[in-house]
Amino acid sequence: MAQYSRIEVAETMRAQGMVPLFYHPNIELGKKVLKSCYDGGSRLMEFTARGDFAFEVFSELNKYAIKELPGMILGVGSITDAAAASLFMQMGANFIVTPSLREDIAIVCNRRKVLWSPGCGSLTEINRAEELGCEIIKLFPGSTYGPGFVKAIKGPQPWTSIMPTGGVSTEKSNLESWFAAGVTCVGMGSKLISKEILAKQDFAGLQSLVSKTLQTIQEIKAK
């Protein structure tokens, strides 16, 4: 069962401005990545469940977060059907992220009052997701649409909350362009938790990068 309500998750996303994305089949490495992000100030993590037996890894990481990392909100991404969403919610997923808009996933998440963020790429999809109760839209792939798309959407629909994923980097200029366009937060995967960091197991470097990126986002939002 989720430890945090969908409103708490949405408000944390809004306040923090960034959701780190990560997947690795090694549980112990995953714990170190999770703790590095936590020590860097992040209170959110999306575990992108893309590999075989990913549910086993997520289960152990969530148990670890609940026991050792108070306030850490762990969710799951790359969910493509309601059955998978239900499975991960049984393991305590606090939010569900999908690559596309799936109404079956909306139904099972709403039933448990768990935040779900569907990947959308058109105003029609965004409107339908909001009609189904979505708090924060995932713009995916963000690199295809860019900040200009967000700005265009926010014109007629200032109430729409958008989280681009893909095409977001830690560079200040990149972050400024997204937040100036009106995004609520950004999803950041390999640009933050890179293959190089994982290969070198540079967890101190990851902690520093997370801290610096969060600080940059807060400075941008304060302008």
PDB file of C-alpha atoms in Angstrom:
ATOM      1  CA  MET A   1       0.000   0.000   0.000  1.00  0.00           C
ATOM      2  CA  ALA A   2       1.266   3.497  -0.864  1.00  0.00           C
ATOM      3  CA  GLN A   3       2.761   5.449   2.028  1.00  0.00           C
ATOM      4  CA  TYR A   4       1.889   8.799   0.434  1.00  0.00           C
ATOM      5  CA  SER A   5      -1.345  10.120  -1.020  1.00  0.00           C
ATOM      6  CA  ARG A   6      -1.517  11.294  -4.617  1.00  0.00           C
ATOM      7  CA  ILE A   7      -1.862  14.883  -3.386  1.00  0.00           C
ATOM      8  CA  GLU A   8       1.293  14.549  -1.268  1.00  0.00           C
ATOM      9  CA  VAL A   9       3.167  13.091  -4.243  1.00  0.00           C
ATOM     10  CA  ALA A  10       1.966  15.821  -6.605  1.00  0.00           C
ATOM     11  CA  GLU A  11       2.933  18.557  -4.155  1.00  0.00           C
ATOM     12  CA  THR A  12       6.388  17.036  -3.667  1.00  0.00           C
ATOM     13  CA  MET A  13       6.875  16.885  -7.429  1.00  0.00           C
ATOM     14  CA  ARG A  14       5.848  20.512  -7.686  1.00  0.00           C
ATOM     15  CA  ALA A  15       8.063  21.639  -4.800  1.00  0.00           C
ATOM     16  CA  GLN A  16      11.162  19.645  -5.750  1.00  0.00           C
ATOM     17  CA  GLY A  17      10.874  20.235  -9.487  1.00  0.00           C
ATOM     18  CA  MET A  18      12.676  17.039 -10.503  1.00  0.00           C
ATOM     19  CA  VAL A  19      12.021  13.303 -10.508  1.00  0.00           C
ATOM     20  CA  PRO A  20      15.149  11.138 -10.961  1.00  0.00           C
ATOM     21  CA  LEU A  21      14.600   8.020 -13.119  1.00  0.00           C
ATOM     22  CA  PHE A  22      16.590   4.859 -12.633  1.00  0.00           C
ATOM     23  CA  TYR A  23      16.700   1.145 -13.424  1.00  0.00           C
ATOM     24  CA  HIS A  24      19.273  -1.521 -12.690  1.00  0.00           C
ATOM     25  CA  PRO A  25      18.768  -5.221 -11.946  1.00  0.00           C
ATOM     26  CA  ASN A  26      21.271  -5.190  -9.069  1.00  0.00           C
ATOM     27  CA  ILE A  27      19.460  -4.555  -5.793  1.00  0.00           C
ATOM     28  CA  GLU A  28      22.504  -3.477  -3.784  1.00  0.00           C
ATOM     29  CA  LEU A  29      23.594  -1.019  -6.456  1.00  0.00           C
ATOM     30  CA  GLY A  30      20.035   0.277  -6.569  1.00  0.00           C
ATOM     31  CA  LYS A  31      20.084   0.943  -2.832  1.00  0.00           C
ATOM     32  CA  LYS A  32      23.280   2.957  -3.188  1.00  0.00           C
ATOM     33  CA  VAL A  33      21.801   5.006  -6.035  1.00  0.00           C
ATOM     34  CA  LEU A  34      18.648   5.597  -4.011  1.00  0.00           C
ATOM     35  CA  LYS A  35      20.614   6.725  -0.970  1.00  0.00           C
ATOM     36  CA  SER A  36      22.870   8.979  -3.047  1.00  0.00           C
ATOM     37  CA  CYS A  37      19.829  10.739  -4.494  1.00  0.00           C
ATOM     38  CA  TYR A  38      18.293  10.960  -1.017  1.00  0.00           C
ATOM     39  CA  ASP A  39      21.472  12.385   0.520  1.00  0.00           C
ATOM     40  CA  GLY A  40      21.603  14.843  -2.371  1.00  0.00           C
ATOM     41  CA  GLY A  41      18.210  16.163  -1.322  1.00  0.00           C
ATOM     42  CA  SER A  42      15.821  14.276  -3.582  1.00  0.00           C
ATOM     43  CA  ARG A  43      12.658  12.936  -2.013  1.00  0.00           C
ATOM     44  CA  LEU A  44      11.404  11.313  -5.208  1.00  0.00           C
ATOM     45  CA  MET A  45      12.591   8.433  -7.367  1.00  0.00           C
ATOM     46  CA  GLU A  46      10.960   6.719 -10.342  1.00  0.00           C
ATOM     47  CA  PHE A  47      12.122   3.131 -10.735  1.00  0.00           C
ATOM     48  CA  THR A  48      11.726   2.395 -14.452  1.00  0.00           C
ATOM     49  CA  ALA A  49      10.659  -1.249 -14.405  1.00  0.00           C
ATOM     50  CA  ARG A  50      12.057  -2.382 -17.739  1.00  0.00           C
ATOM     51  CA  GLY A  51      13.811  -5.669 -17.006  1.00  0.00           C
ATOM     52  CA  ASP A  52      12.805  -9.211 -16.155  1.00  0.00           C
ATOM     53  CA  PHE A  53      11.944  -9.643 -12.466  1.00  0.00           C
ATOM     54  CA  ALA A  54      11.994  -5.862 -12.030  1.00  0.00           C
ATOM     55  CA  PHE A  55       9.172  -6.230  -9.505  1.00  0.00           C
ATOM     56  CA  GLU A  56      11.521  -8.134  -7.190  1.00  0.00           C
ATOM     57  CA  VAL A  57      14.086  -5.340  -7.343  1.00  0.00           C
ATOM     58  CA  PHE A  58      11.464  -2.658  -6.750  1.00  0.00           C
ATOM     59  CA  SER A  59      10.057  -4.531  -3.773  1.00  0.00           C
ATOM     60  CA  GLU A  60      13.429  -4.615  -2.053  1.00  0.00           C
ATOM     61  CA  LEU A  61      14.204  -0.986  -2.871  1.00  0.00           C
ATOM     62  CA  ASN A  62      10.867   0.193  -1.513  1.00  0.00           C
ATOM     63  CA  LYS A  63      11.318  -1.787   1.698  1.00  0.00           C
ATOM     64  CA  TYR A  64      14.737  -0.179   2.039  1.00  0.00           C
ATOM     65  CA  ALA A  65      13.342   3.309   1.415  1.00  0.00           C
ATOM     66  CA  ILE A  66      10.568   2.868   3.981  1.00  0.00           C
ATOM     67  CA  LYS A  67      12.993   1.578   6.627  1.00  0.00           C
ATOM     68  CA  GLU A  68      16.098   3.676   6.015  1.00  0.00           C
ATOM     69  CA  LEU A  69      15.119   6.801   4.046  1.00  0.00           C
ATOM     70  CA  PRO A  70      12.270   8.643   5.796  1.00  0.00           C
ATOM     71  CA  GLY A  71      10.325  10.874   3.441  1.00  0.00           C
ATOM     72  CA  MET A  72      11.591   9.182   0.268  1.00  0.00           C
ATOM     73  CA  ILE A  73       8.733   8.683  -2.209  1.00  0.00           C
ATOM     74  CA  LEU A  74       9.438   5.753  -4.505  1.00  0.00           C
ATOM     75  CA  GLY A  75       7.281   5.165  -7.568  1.00  0.00           C
ATOM     76  CA  VAL A  76       7.498   3.052 -10.689  1.00  0.00           C
ATOM     77  CA  GLY A  77       7.646   3.901 -14.382  1.00  0.00           C
ATOM     78  CA  SER A  78       7.446   2.168 -17.770  1.00  0.00           C
ATOM     79  CA  ILE A  79       4.128   0.591 -16.763  1.00  0.00           C
ATOM     80  CA  THR A  80       2.076  -0.483 -19.786  1.00  0.00           C
ATOM     81  CA  ASP A  81      -1.054  -2.195 -18.396  1.00  0.00           C
ATOM     82  CA  ALA A  82      -3.365  -2.291 -15.392  1.00  0.00           C
ATOM     83  CA  ALA A  83      -2.113  -5.665 -14.171  1.00  0.00           C
ATOM     84  CA  ALA A  84       1.450  -4.374 -13.846  1.00  0.00           C
ATOM     85  CA  ALA A  85       0.211  -1.209 -12.115  1.00  0.00           C
ATOM     86  CA  SER A  86      -1.743  -3.303  -9.612  1.00  0.00           C
ATOM     87  CA  LEU A  87       1.262  -5.537  -8.956  1.00  0.00           C
ATOM     88  CA  PHE A  88       3.553  -2.631  -8.166  1.00  0.00           C
ATOM     89  CA  MET A  89       0.918  -0.894  -6.044  1.00  0.00           C
ATOM     90  CA  GLN A  90       0.721  -4.077  -3.974  1.00  0.00           C
ATOM     91  CA  MET A  91       4.424  -3.541  -3.336  1.00  0.00           C
ATOM     92  CA  GLY A  92       3.803  -0.012  -2.138  1.00  0.00           C
ATOM     93  CA  ALA A  93       4.448   2.067  -5.254  1.00  0.00           C
ATOM     94  CA  ASN A  94       3.547   5.660  -4.403  1.00  0.00           C
ATOM     95  CA  PHE A  95       3.016   6.712  -8.011  1.00  0.00           C
ATOM     96  CA  ILE A  96       2.723   5.085 -11.422  1.00  0.00           C
ATOM     97  CA  VAL A  97       4.223   6.542 -14.619  1.00  0.00           C
ATOM     98  CA  THR A  98       3.331   5.240 -18.069  1.00  0.00           C
ATOM     99  CA  PRO A  99       4.811   5.834 -21.545  1.00  0.00           C
ATOM    100  CA  SER A 100       1.336   6.314 -23.031  1.00  0.00           C
ATOM    101  CA  LEU A 101      -2.227   7.155 -21.998  1.00  0.00           C
ATOM    102  CA  ARG A 102      -3.949   3.995 -20.762  1.00  0.00           C
ATOM    103  CA  GLU A 103      -7.428   4.320 -19.284  1.00  0.00           C
ATOM    104  CA  ASP A 104      -7.224   0.889 -17.638  1.00  0.00           C
ATOM    105  CA  ILE A 105      -4.254   2.113 -15.617  1.00  0.00           C
ATOM    106  CA  ALA A 106      -6.104   5.302 -14.676  1.00  0.00           C
ATOM    107  CA  ILE A 107      -8.973   3.232 -13.275  1.00  0.00           C
ATOM    108  CA  VAL A 108      -6.878   0.962 -11.047  1.00  0.00           C
ATOM    109  CA  CYS A 109      -4.746   3.860  -9.766  1.00  0.00           C
ATOM    110  CA  ASN A 110      -7.755   6.075  -9.055  1.00  0.00           C
ATOM    111  CA  ARG A 111      -9.381   3.218  -7.179  1.00  0.00           C
ATOM    112  CA  ARG A 112      -6.468   3.259  -4.725  1.00  0.00           C
ATOM    113  CA  LYS A 113      -5.960   7.030  -4.899  1.00  0.00           C
ATOM    114  CA  VAL A 114      -2.432   6.578  -6.228  1.00  0.00           C
ATOM    115  CA  LEU A 115      -0.996   9.300  -8.470  1.00  0.00           C
ATOM    116  CA  TRP A 116      -0.553   8.230 -12.092  1.00  0.00           C
ATOM    117  CA  SER A 117       1.254  10.218 -14.753  1.00  0.00           C
ATOM    118  CA  PRO A 118       0.599   9.121 -18.351  1.00  0.00           C
ATOM    119  CA  GLY A 119       2.843   9.868 -21.301  1.00  0.00           C
ATOM    120  CA  CYS A 120       0.939  12.219 -23.618  1.00  0.00           C
ATOM    121  CA  GLY A 121       1.888  13.884 -26.891  1.00  0.00           C
ATOM    122  CA  SER A 122      -1.172  15.863 -27.975  1.00  0.00           C
ATOM    123  CA  LEU A 123      -3.679  18.287 -26.513  1.00  0.00           C
ATOM    124  CA  THR A 124      -6.414  15.682 -27.030  1.00  0.00           C
ATOM    125  CA  GLU A 125      -4.503  13.118 -24.955  1.00  0.00           C
ATOM    126  CA  ILE A 126      -3.746  15.683 -22.270  1.00  0.00           C
ATOM    127  CA  ASN A 127      -7.405  16.673 -22.043  1.00  0.00           C
ATOM    128  CA  ARG A 128      -8.521  13.052 -21.787  1.00  0.00           C
ATOM    129  CA  ALA A 129      -5.946  12.327 -19.070  1.00  0.00           C
ATOM    130  CA  GLU A 130      -7.176  15.308 -17.064  1.00  0.00           C
ATOM    131  CA  GLU A 131     -10.775  14.188 -17.501  1.00  0.00           C
ATOM    132  CA  LEU A 132      -9.658  10.869 -15.986  1.00  0.00           C
ATOM    133  CA  GLY A 133      -8.249  12.702 -12.974  1.00  0.00           C
ATOM    134  CA  CYS A 134      -4.565  13.069 -13.851  1.00  0.00           C
ATOM    135  CA  GLU A 135      -2.715  15.633 -11.728  1.00  0.00           C
ATOM    136  CA  ILE A 136       0.574  15.812 -13.639  1.00  0.00           C
ATOM    137  CA  ILE A 137       0.966  14.951 -17.319  1.00  0.00           C
ATOM    138  CA  LYS A 138       4.148  13.286 -18.516  1.00  0.00           C
ATOM    139  CA  LEU A 139       5.268  14.836 -21.808  1.00  0.00           C
ATOM    140  CA  PHE A 140       7.018  12.010 -23.595  1.00  0.00           C
ATOM    141  CA  PRO A 141       9.358  11.980 -25.345  1.00  0.00           C
ATOM    142  CA  GLY A 142      10.185  15.495 -24.199  1.00  0.00           C
ATOM    143  CA  SER A 143      13.000  15.903 -26.729  1.00  0.00           C
ATOM    144  CA  THR A 144      10.525  15.484 -29.601  1.00  0.00           C
ATOM    145  CA  TYR A 145       8.193  18.229 -28.397  1.00  0.00           C
ATOM    146  CA  GLY A 146      10.471  20.687 -26.578  1.00  0.00           C
ATOM    147  CA  PRO A 147       9.690  23.696 -24.371  1.00  0.00           C
ATOM    148  CA  GLY A 148       7.789  25.407 -27.178  1.00  0.00           C
ATOM    149  CA  PHE A 149       5.097  22.743 -27.051  1.00  0.00           C
ATOM    150  CA  VAL A 150       4.684  23.247 -23.303  1.00  0.00           C
ATOM    151  CA  LYS A 151       4.387  27.014 -23.713  1.00  0.00           C
ATOM    152  CA  ALA A 152       1.764  26.568 -26.427  1.00  0.00           C
ATOM    153  CA  ILE A 153      -0.293  24.217 -24.225  1.00  0.00           C
ATOM    154  CA  LYS A 154      -0.067  26.453 -21.160  1.00  0.00           C
ATOM    155  CA  GLY A 155      -1.553  29.361 -23.126  1.00  0.00           C
ATOM    156  CA  PRO A 156      -5.103  28.023 -23.441  1.00  0.00           C
ATOM    157  CA  GLN A 157      -4.720  25.624 -20.487  1.00  0.00           C
ATOM    158  CA  PRO A 158      -2.780  27.316 -17.658  1.00  0.00           C
ATOM    159  CA  TRP A 159      -4.112  24.728 -15.223  1.00  0.00           C
ATOM    160  CA  THR A 160      -2.286  21.857 -16.938  1.00  0.00           C
ATOM    161  CA  SER A 161       0.723  20.512 -15.013  1.00  0.00           C
ATOM    162  CA  ILE A 162       3.427  19.001 -17.211  1.00  0.00           C
ATOM    163  CA  MET A 163       6.509  16.877 -16.495  1.00  0.00           C
ATOM    164  CA  PRO A 164       8.723  16.393 -19.568  1.00  0.00           C
ATOM    165  CA  THR A 165      10.838  13.252 -19.616  1.00  0.00           C
ATOM    166  CA  GLY A 166      13.539  12.712 -22.226  1.00  0.00           C
ATOM    167  CA  GLY A 167      15.490  15.673 -23.528  1.00  0.00           C
ATOM    168  CA  VAL A 168      16.024  17.150 -20.070  1.00  0.00           C
ATOM    169  CA  SER A 169      19.596  17.621 -18.854  1.00  0.00           C
ATOM    170  CA  THR A 170      21.332  19.033 -15.790  1.00  0.00           C
ATOM    171  CA  GLU A 171      22.609  22.104 -17.668  1.00  0.00           C
ATOM    172  CA  LYS A 172      21.162  25.352 -16.352  1.00  0.00           C
ATOM    173  CA  SER A 173      20.260  26.632 -19.826  1.00  0.00           C
ATOM    174  CA  ASN A 174      18.257  23.468 -20.552  1.00  0.00           C
ATOM    175  CA  LEU A 175      16.420  23.617 -17.239  1.00  0.00           C
ATOM    176  CA  GLU A 176      15.719  27.332 -17.676  1.00  0.00           C
ATOM    177  CA  SER A 177      14.088  26.722 -21.046  1.00  0.00           C
ATOM    178  CA  TRP A 178      11.730  24.100 -19.619  1.00  0.00           C
ATOM    179  CA  PHE A 179      10.717  25.999 -16.500  1.00  0.00           C
ATOM    180  CA  ALA A 180      10.347  29.263 -18.409  1.00  0.00           C
ATOM    181  CA  ALA A 181       7.872  27.415 -20.639  1.00  0.00           C
ATOM    182  CA  GLY A 182       5.836  26.495 -17.567  1.00  0.00           C
ATOM    183  CA  VAL A 183       6.625  22.899 -16.593  1.00  0.00           C
ATOM    184  CA  THR A 184       5.755  21.760 -13.080  1.00  0.00           C
ATOM    185  CA  CYS A 185       8.754  19.442 -12.804  1.00  0.00           C
ATOM    186  CA  VAL A 186      11.104  17.443 -15.006  1.00  0.00           C
ATOM    187  CA  GLY A 187      11.908  13.742 -15.208  1.00  0.00           C
ATOM    188  CA  MET A 188      15.610  13.057 -15.552  1.00  0.00           C
ATOM    189  CA  GLY A 189      17.242   9.702 -16.236  1.00  0.00           C
ATOM    190  CA  SER A 190      20.606   9.044 -17.900  1.00  0.00           C
ATOM    191  CA  LYS A 191      21.548  12.736 -17.947  1.00  0.00           C
ATOM    192  CA  LEU A 192      21.526  12.574 -14.145  1.00  0.00           C
ATOM    193  CA  ILE A 193      22.245   8.936 -13.285  1.00  0.00           C
ATOM    194  CA  SER A 194      24.605   8.171 -16.149  1.00  0.00           C
ATOM    195  CA  LYS A 195      26.108   4.873 -17.240  1.00  0.00           C
ATOM    196  CA  GLU A 196      29.509   6.315 -16.371  1.00  0.00           C
ATOM    197  CA  ILE A 197      28.473   7.046 -12.792  1.00  0.00           C
ATOM    198  CA  LEU A 198      27.070   3.529 -12.450  1.00  0.00           C
ATOM    199  CA  ALA A 199      30.128   1.897 -14.018  1.00  0.00           C
ATOM    200  CA  LYS A 200      32.492   3.772 -11.708  1.00  0.00           C
ATOM    201  CA  GLN A 201      30.047   3.509  -8.793  1.00  0.00           C
ATOM    202  CA  ASP A 202      30.698   7.193  -8.198  1.00  0.00           C
ATOM    203  CA  PHE A 203      27.972   7.637  -5.614  1.00  0.00           C
ATOM    204  CA  ALA A 204      29.577  10.724  -4.070  1.00  0.00           C
ATOM    205  CA  GLY A 205      29.579  12.317  -7.504  1.00  0.00           C
ATOM    206  CA  LEU A 206      25.928  11.383  -7.989  1.00  0.00           C
ATOM    207  CA  GLN A 207      24.980  12.888  -4.643  1.00  0.00           C
ATOM    208  CA  SER A 208      26.768  16.106  -5.573  1.00  0.00           C
ATOM    209  CA  LEU A 209      25.118  16.267  -9.007  1.00  0.00           C
ATOM    210  CA  VAL A 210      21.648  15.692  -7.572  1.00  0.00           C
ATOM    211  CA  SER A 211      22.206  18.405  -4.966  1.00  0.00           C
ATOM    212  CA  LYS A 212      23.523  20.881  -7.538  1.00  0.00           C
ATOM    213  CA  THR A 213      20.674  20.187  -9.979  1.00  0.00           C
ATOM    214  CA  LEU A 214      18.009  20.605  -7.317  1.00  0.00           C
ATOM    215  CA  GLN A 215      19.614  23.868  -6.231  1.00  0.00           C
ATOM    216  CA  THR A 216      19.696  25.113  -9.829  1.00  0.00           C
ATOM    217  CA  ILE A 217      16.008  24.300 -10.247  1.00  0.00           C
ATOM    218  CA  GLN A 218      15.093  26.188  -7.065  1.00  0.00           C
ATOM    219  CA  GLU A 219      17.102  29.206  -8.226  1.00  0.00           C
ATOM    220  CA  ILE A 220      15.325  29.159 -11.587  1.00  0.00           C
ATOM    221  CA  LYS A 221      11.897  28.845  -9.987  1.00  0.00           C
ATOM    222  CA  ALA A 222      12.640  31.725  -7.607  1.00  0.00           C
ATOM    223  CA  LYS A 223      13.181  34.195 -10.458  1.00  0.00           C
TER     224      LYS A 223
END
